[in-house]
Short mmCIF file of C-alpha atoms in Angstrom, two decimals:
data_model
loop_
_atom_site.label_atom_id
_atom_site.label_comp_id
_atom_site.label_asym_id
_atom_site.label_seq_id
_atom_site.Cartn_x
_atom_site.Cartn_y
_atom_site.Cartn_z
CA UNK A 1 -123.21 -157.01 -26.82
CA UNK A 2 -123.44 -153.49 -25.01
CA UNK A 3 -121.15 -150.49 -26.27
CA UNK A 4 -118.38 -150.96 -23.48
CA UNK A 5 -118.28 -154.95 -24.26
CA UNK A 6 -117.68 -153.81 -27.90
CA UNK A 7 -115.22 -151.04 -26.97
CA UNK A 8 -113.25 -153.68 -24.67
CA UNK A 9 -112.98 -156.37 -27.56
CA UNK A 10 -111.81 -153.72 -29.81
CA UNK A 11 -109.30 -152.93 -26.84
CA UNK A 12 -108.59 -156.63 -26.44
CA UNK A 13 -108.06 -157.36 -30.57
CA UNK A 14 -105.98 -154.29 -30.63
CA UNK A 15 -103.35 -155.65 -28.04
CA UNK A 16 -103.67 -159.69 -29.73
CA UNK A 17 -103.04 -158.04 -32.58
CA UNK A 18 -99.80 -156.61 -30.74
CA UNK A 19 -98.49 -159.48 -30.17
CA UNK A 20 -97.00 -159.97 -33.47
CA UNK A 21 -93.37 -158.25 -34.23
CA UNK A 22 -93.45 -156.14 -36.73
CA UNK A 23 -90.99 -153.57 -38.82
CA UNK A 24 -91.85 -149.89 -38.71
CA UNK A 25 -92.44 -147.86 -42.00
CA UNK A 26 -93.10 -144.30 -43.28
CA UNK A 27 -95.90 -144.46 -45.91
CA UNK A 28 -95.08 -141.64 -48.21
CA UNK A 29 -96.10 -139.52 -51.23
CA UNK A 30 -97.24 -135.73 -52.92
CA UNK A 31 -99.98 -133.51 -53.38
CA UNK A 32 -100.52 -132.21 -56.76
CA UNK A 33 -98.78 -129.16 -55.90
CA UNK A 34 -95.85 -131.34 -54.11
CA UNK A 35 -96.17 -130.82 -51.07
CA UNK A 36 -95.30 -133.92 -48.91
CA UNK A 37 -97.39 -136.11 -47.10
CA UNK A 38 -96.77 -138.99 -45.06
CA UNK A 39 -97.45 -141.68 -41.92
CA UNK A 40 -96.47 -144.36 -39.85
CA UNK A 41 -97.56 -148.17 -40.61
CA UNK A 42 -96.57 -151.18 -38.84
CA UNK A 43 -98.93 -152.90 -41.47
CA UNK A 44 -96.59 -153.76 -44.25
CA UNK A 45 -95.80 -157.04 -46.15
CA UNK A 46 -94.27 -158.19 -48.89
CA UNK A 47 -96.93 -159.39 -51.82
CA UNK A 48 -94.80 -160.65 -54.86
CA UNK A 49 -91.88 -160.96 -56.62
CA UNK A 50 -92.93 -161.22 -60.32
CA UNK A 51 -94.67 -158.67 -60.66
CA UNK A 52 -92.94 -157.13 -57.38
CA UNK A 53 -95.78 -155.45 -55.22
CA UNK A 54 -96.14 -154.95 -51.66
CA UNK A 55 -99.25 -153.42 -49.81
CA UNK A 56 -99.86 -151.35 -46.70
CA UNK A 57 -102.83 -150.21 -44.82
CA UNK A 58 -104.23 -146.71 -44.24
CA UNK A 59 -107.09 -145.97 -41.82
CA UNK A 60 -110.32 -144.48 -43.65
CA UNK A 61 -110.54 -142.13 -40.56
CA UNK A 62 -106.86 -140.70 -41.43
CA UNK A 63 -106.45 -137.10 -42.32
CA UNK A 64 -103.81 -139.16 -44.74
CA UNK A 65 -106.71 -141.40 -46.31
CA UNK A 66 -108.06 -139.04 -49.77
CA UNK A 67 -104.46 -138.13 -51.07
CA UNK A 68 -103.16 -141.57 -50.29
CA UNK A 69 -106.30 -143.39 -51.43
CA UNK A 70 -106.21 -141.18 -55.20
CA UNK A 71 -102.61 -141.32 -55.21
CA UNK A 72 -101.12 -142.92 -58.51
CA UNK A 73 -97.44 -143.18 -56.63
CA UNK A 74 -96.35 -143.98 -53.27
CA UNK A 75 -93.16 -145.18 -51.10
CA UNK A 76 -92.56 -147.24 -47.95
CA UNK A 77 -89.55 -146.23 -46.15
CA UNK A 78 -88.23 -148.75 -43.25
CA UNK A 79 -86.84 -146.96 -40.67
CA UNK A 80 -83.87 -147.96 -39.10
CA UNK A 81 -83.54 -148.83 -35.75
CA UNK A 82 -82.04 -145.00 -34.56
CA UNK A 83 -85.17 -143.47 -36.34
CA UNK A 84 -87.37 -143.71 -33.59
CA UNK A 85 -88.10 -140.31 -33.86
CA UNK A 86 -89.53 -140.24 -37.36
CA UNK A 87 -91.62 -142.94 -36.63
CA UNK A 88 -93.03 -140.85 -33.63
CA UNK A 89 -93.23 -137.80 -35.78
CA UNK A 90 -95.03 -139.25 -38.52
CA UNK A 91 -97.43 -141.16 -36.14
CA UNK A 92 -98.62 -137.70 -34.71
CA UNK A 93 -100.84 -134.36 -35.65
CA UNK A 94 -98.59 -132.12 -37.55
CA UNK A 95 -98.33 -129.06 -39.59
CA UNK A 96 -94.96 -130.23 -41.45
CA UNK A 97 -93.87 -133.47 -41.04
CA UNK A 98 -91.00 -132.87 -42.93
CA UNK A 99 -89.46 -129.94 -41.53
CA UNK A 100 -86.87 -131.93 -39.29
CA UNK A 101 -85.70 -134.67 -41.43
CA UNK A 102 -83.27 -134.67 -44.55
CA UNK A 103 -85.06 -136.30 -47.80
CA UNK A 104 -85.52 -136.08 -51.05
CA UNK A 105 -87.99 -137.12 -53.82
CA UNK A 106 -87.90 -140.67 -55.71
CA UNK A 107 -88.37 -140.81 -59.91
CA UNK A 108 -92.03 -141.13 -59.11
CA UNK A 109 -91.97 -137.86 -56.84
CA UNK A 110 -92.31 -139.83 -53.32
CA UNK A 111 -90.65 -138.41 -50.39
CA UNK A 112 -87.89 -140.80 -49.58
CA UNK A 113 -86.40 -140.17 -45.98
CA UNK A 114 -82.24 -140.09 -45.68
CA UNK A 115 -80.96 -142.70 -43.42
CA UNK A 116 -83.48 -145.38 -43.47
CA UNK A 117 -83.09 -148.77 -44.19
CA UNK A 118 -84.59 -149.34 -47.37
CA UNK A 119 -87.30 -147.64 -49.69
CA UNK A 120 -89.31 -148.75 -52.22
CA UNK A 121 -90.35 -146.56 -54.60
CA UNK A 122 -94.20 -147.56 -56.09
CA UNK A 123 -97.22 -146.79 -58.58
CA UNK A 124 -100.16 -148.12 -57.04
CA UNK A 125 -101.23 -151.17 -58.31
CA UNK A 126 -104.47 -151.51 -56.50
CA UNK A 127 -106.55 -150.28 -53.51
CA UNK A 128 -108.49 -152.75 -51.75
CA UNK A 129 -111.90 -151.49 -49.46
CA UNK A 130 -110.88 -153.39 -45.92
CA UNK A 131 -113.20 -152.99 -43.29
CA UNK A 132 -112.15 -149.49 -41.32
CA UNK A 133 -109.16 -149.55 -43.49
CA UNK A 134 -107.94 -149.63 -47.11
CA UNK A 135 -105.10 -151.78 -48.53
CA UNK A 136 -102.78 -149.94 -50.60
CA UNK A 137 -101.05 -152.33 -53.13
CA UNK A 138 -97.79 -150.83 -54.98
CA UNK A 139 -96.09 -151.71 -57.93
CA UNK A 140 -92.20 -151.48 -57.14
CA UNK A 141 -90.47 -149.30 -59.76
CA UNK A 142 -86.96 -148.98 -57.92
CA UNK A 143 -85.53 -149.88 -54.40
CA UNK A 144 -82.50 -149.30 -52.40
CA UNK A 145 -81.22 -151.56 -48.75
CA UNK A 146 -78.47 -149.60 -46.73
CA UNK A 147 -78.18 -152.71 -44.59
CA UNK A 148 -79.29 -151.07 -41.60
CA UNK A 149 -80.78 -153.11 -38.69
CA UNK A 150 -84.58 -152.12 -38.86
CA UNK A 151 -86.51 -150.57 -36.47
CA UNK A 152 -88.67 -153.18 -34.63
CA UNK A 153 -92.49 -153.04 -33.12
CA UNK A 154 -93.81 -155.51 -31.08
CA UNK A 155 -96.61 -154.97 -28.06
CA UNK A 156 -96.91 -151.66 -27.88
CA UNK A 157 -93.55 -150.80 -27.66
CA UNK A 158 -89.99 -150.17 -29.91
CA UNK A 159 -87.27 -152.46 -29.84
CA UNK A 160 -84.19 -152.52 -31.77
CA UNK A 161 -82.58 -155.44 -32.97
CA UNK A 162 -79.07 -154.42 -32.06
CA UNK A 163 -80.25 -153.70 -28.58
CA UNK A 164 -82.38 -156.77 -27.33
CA UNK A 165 -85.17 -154.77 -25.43
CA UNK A 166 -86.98 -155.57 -21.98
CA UNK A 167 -90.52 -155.56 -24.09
CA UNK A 168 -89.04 -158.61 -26.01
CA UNK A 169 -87.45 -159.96 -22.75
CA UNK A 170 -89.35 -161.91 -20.19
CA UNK A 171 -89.18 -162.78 -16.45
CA UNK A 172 -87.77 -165.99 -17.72
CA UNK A 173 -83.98 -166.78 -17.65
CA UNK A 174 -82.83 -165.77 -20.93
CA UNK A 175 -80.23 -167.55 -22.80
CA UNK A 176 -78.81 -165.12 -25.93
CA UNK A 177 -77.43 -167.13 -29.39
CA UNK A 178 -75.67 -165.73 -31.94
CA UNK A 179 -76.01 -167.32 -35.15
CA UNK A 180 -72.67 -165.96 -36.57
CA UNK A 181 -73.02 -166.65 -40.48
CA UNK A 182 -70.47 -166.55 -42.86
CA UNK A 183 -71.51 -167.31 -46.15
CA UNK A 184 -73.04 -171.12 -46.86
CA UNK A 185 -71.49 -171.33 -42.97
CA UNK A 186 -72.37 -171.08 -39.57
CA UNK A 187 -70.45 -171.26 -36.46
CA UNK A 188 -70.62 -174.02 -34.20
CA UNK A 189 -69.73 -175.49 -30.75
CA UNK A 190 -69.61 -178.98 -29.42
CA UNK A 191 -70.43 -179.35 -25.77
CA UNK A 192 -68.80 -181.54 -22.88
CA UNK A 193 -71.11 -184.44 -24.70
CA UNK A 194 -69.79 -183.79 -28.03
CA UNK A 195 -73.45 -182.25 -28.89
CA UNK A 196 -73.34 -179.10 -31.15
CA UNK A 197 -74.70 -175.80 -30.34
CA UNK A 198 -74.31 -171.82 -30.91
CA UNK A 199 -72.55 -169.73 -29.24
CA UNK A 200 -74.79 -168.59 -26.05
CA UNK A 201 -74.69 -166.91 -22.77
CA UNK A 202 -77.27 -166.38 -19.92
CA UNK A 203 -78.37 -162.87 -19.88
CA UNK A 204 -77.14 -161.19 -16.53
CA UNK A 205 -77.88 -157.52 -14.77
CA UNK A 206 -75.78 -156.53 -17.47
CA UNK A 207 -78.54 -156.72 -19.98
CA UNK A 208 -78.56 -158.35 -23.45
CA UNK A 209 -76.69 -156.25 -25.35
CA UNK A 210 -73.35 -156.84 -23.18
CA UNK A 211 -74.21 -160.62 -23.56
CA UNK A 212 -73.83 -160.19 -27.33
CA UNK A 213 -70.85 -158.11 -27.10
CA UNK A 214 -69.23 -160.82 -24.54
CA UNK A 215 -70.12 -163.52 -27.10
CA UNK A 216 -68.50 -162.18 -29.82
CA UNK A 217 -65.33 -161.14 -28.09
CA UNK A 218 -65.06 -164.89 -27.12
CA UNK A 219 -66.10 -165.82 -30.45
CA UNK A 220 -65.38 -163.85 -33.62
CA UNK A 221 -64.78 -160.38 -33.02
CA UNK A 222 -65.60 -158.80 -36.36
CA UNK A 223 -69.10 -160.01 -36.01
CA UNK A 224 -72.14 -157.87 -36.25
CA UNK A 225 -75.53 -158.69 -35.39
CA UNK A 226 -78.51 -157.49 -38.11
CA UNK A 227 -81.96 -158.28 -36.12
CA UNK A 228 -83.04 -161.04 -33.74
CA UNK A 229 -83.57 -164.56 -35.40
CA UNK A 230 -86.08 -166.42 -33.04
CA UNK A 231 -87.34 -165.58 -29.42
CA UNK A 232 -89.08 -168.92 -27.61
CA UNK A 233 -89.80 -169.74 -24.88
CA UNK A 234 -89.16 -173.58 -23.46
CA UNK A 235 -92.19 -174.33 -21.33
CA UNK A 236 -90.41 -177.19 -19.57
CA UNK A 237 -87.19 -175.25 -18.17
CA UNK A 238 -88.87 -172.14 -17.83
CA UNK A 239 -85.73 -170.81 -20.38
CA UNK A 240 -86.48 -168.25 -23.09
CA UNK A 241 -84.10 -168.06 -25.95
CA UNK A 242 -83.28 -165.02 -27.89
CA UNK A 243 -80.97 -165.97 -30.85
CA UNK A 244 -79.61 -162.91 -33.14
CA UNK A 245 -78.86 -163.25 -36.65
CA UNK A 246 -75.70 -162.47 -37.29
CA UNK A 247 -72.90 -162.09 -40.12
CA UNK A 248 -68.88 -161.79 -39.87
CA UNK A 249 -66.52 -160.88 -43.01
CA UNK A 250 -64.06 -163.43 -41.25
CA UNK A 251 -64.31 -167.07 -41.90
CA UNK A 252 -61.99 -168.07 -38.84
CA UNK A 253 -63.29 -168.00 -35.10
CA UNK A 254 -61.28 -167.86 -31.53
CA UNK A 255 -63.77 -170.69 -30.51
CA UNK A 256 -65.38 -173.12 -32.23
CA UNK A 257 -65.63 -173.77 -35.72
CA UNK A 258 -67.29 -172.98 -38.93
CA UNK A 259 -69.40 -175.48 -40.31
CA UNK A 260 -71.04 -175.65 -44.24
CA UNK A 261 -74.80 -175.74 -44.01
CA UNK A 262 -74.87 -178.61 -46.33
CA UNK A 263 -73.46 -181.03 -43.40
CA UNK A 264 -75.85 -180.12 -40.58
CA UNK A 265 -77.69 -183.62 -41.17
CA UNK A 266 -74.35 -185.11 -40.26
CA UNK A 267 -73.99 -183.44 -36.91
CA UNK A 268 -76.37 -184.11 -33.38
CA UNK A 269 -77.61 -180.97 -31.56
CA UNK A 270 -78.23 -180.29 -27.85
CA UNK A 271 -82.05 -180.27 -28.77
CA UNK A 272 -84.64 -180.34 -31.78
CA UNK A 273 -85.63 -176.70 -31.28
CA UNK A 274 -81.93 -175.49 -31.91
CA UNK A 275 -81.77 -178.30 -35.25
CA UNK A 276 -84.97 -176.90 -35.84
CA UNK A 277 -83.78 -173.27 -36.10
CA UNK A 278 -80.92 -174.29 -38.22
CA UNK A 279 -82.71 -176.32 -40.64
CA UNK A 280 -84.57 -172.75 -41.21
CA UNK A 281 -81.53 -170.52 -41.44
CA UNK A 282 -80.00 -172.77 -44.07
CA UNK A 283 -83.52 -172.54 -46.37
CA UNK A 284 -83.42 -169.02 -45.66
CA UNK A 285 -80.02 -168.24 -46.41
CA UNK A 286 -80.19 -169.98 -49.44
CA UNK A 287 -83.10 -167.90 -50.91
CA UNK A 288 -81.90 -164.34 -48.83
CA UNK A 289 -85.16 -163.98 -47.38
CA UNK A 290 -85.42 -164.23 -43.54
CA UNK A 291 -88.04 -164.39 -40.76
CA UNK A 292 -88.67 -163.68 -37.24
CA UNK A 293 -89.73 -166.63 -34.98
CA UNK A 294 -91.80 -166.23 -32.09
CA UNK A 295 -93.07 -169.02 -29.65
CA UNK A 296 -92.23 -171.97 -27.68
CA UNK A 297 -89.85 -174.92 -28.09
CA UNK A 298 -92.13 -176.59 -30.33
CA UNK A 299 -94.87 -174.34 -31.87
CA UNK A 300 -94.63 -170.68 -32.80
CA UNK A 301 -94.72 -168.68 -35.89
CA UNK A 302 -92.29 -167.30 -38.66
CA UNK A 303 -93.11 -163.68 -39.74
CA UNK A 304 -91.20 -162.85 -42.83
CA UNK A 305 -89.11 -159.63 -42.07
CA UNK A 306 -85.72 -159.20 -44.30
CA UNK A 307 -86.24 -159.28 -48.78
CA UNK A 308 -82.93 -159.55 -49.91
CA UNK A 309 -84.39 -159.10 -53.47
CA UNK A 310 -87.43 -158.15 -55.29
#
């Protein structure tokens, strides 16, 4: 293979590897001397919950890669979806990252960054040699959720889960759902054939974020969305579905009707994908630990995104 082959399957792996949604985090931690030191990763994952660790990755050609790499503490901090900013300054050349941003240092003496949110505050656990990278494997000693809606990455590109953005978006019709929870309940609609299904609304010029709002003034006003749910596509309609998570402190709706997880086997949806989707949320509600799906109606994948608990 000749050097511009290589440098275009690098290009091409790069952009695959784009494909998948991912949060945005500032890797964090001190100098001897404290001084602070820090960078963006999109490379973050939860690893376990007994003991509770989580790992990132670091490039062996970052200026970041000796302090990080000898480092006996470090902290992930996931920005929140107005933080694009930090995420920009952190990802670029700087003399002092810091100097614009409020924060203060963890137990462990990690920079934690006000406003994010949540932080996890590690010892490192183990470093693993990767290839052009390293693995960085923490230990979590404390943690803190604001209950922010998280800063998303996906293709090159920010998007926020609050505001549906055109890089998640296709040319496709879109449909938006809201899956409005309420504790061990969801909220439901039964069509014209007495088939049950979210609340939804095609996406007009108006953009996706109206369509939300109009959905929940028709539906439960004190609802809040918290980050999309599931984006697919269905190949036969040439319909994508975007389908937000979201949570109301109200257990009454102007239409439709709450409905306990426990009886979705008793009720017939307007399609398999949409049982489908439920039969997830009702796992994942009952263990508080959420995921992203991305595909078609019938095949995709489920990236783990929301931790509840460690």
């Amino acid at each position: 293979m000749s050097e511009m082959e290589s440098v275009n399957k690098i290009r091409e792996l790069r952009d695959a590897f784009g494909s998948f949604m991912t949060g945005v985090t500032v890797v964090t931690t001190c100098k001897d001397d404290g001084t602070p030191l820090g960078f963006t990763a999109n490379s973050f994952a939860s690893v376990s919950l007994d003991p509770a660790l989580l790992l990132v990755s670091i490039a062996k050609t970052s200026s970041n890669y000796d302090n990080f790499a000898h480092a006996s503490h470090f902290a992930i901090n996931i920005l929140a979806e107005e933080q694009k900013d930090v995420s920009n300054t952190f990802a670029r050349p700087s003399d002092d990252r810091f100097a614009n941003f409020v924060w203060s240092k963890s137990e462990n003496q990690n920079p934690l960054i006000d406003g994010v949110s949540a932080w996890f505050d590690c010892t490192t656990y183990q470093i693993v040699d990767a290839g052009d990278h390293a693995i960085l494997i923490g230990k979590v000693e404390n943690f803190a959720s604001a209950g922010f809606a998280g800063l998303g990455y996906y293709r090159g590109a920010y998007f926020t889960p609050a505001k549906s953005s055109t890089d998640v978006i296709s040319s496709m019709k879109v449909m938006m759902m809201a899956l409005i929870g309420h504790e061990n309940q969801i909220l439901l609609e039964q069509n014209s054939e007495q088939k049950w299904t979210l609340p939804h609304l095609v996406v007009d010029k108006d953009g996706a974020e109206k369509a939300l709002e109009k959905i929940f003034a028709a539906y439960q006003p004190e609802a809040s969305p918290s980050f999309i749910y599931s984006v697919y596509d269905d190949v036969t309609t040439q319909q994508q579905y975007i389908a937000f998570l979201c949570n109301t402190p109200v257990s009454t709706a102007h239409k439709g009707q709450f409905v306990d997880l426990n009886d979705l086997e008793k009720l017939t949806f307007v399609d398999s994908a949409l049982q489908s989707m439920l039969m997830r949320y009702r796992k994942e509600n009952y263990l508080k630990t959420y995921g992203v799906y991305y595909g078609n109606q019938t095949n995709g994948t489920v990236r783990q995104i929301v931790k509840e608990e460690v």
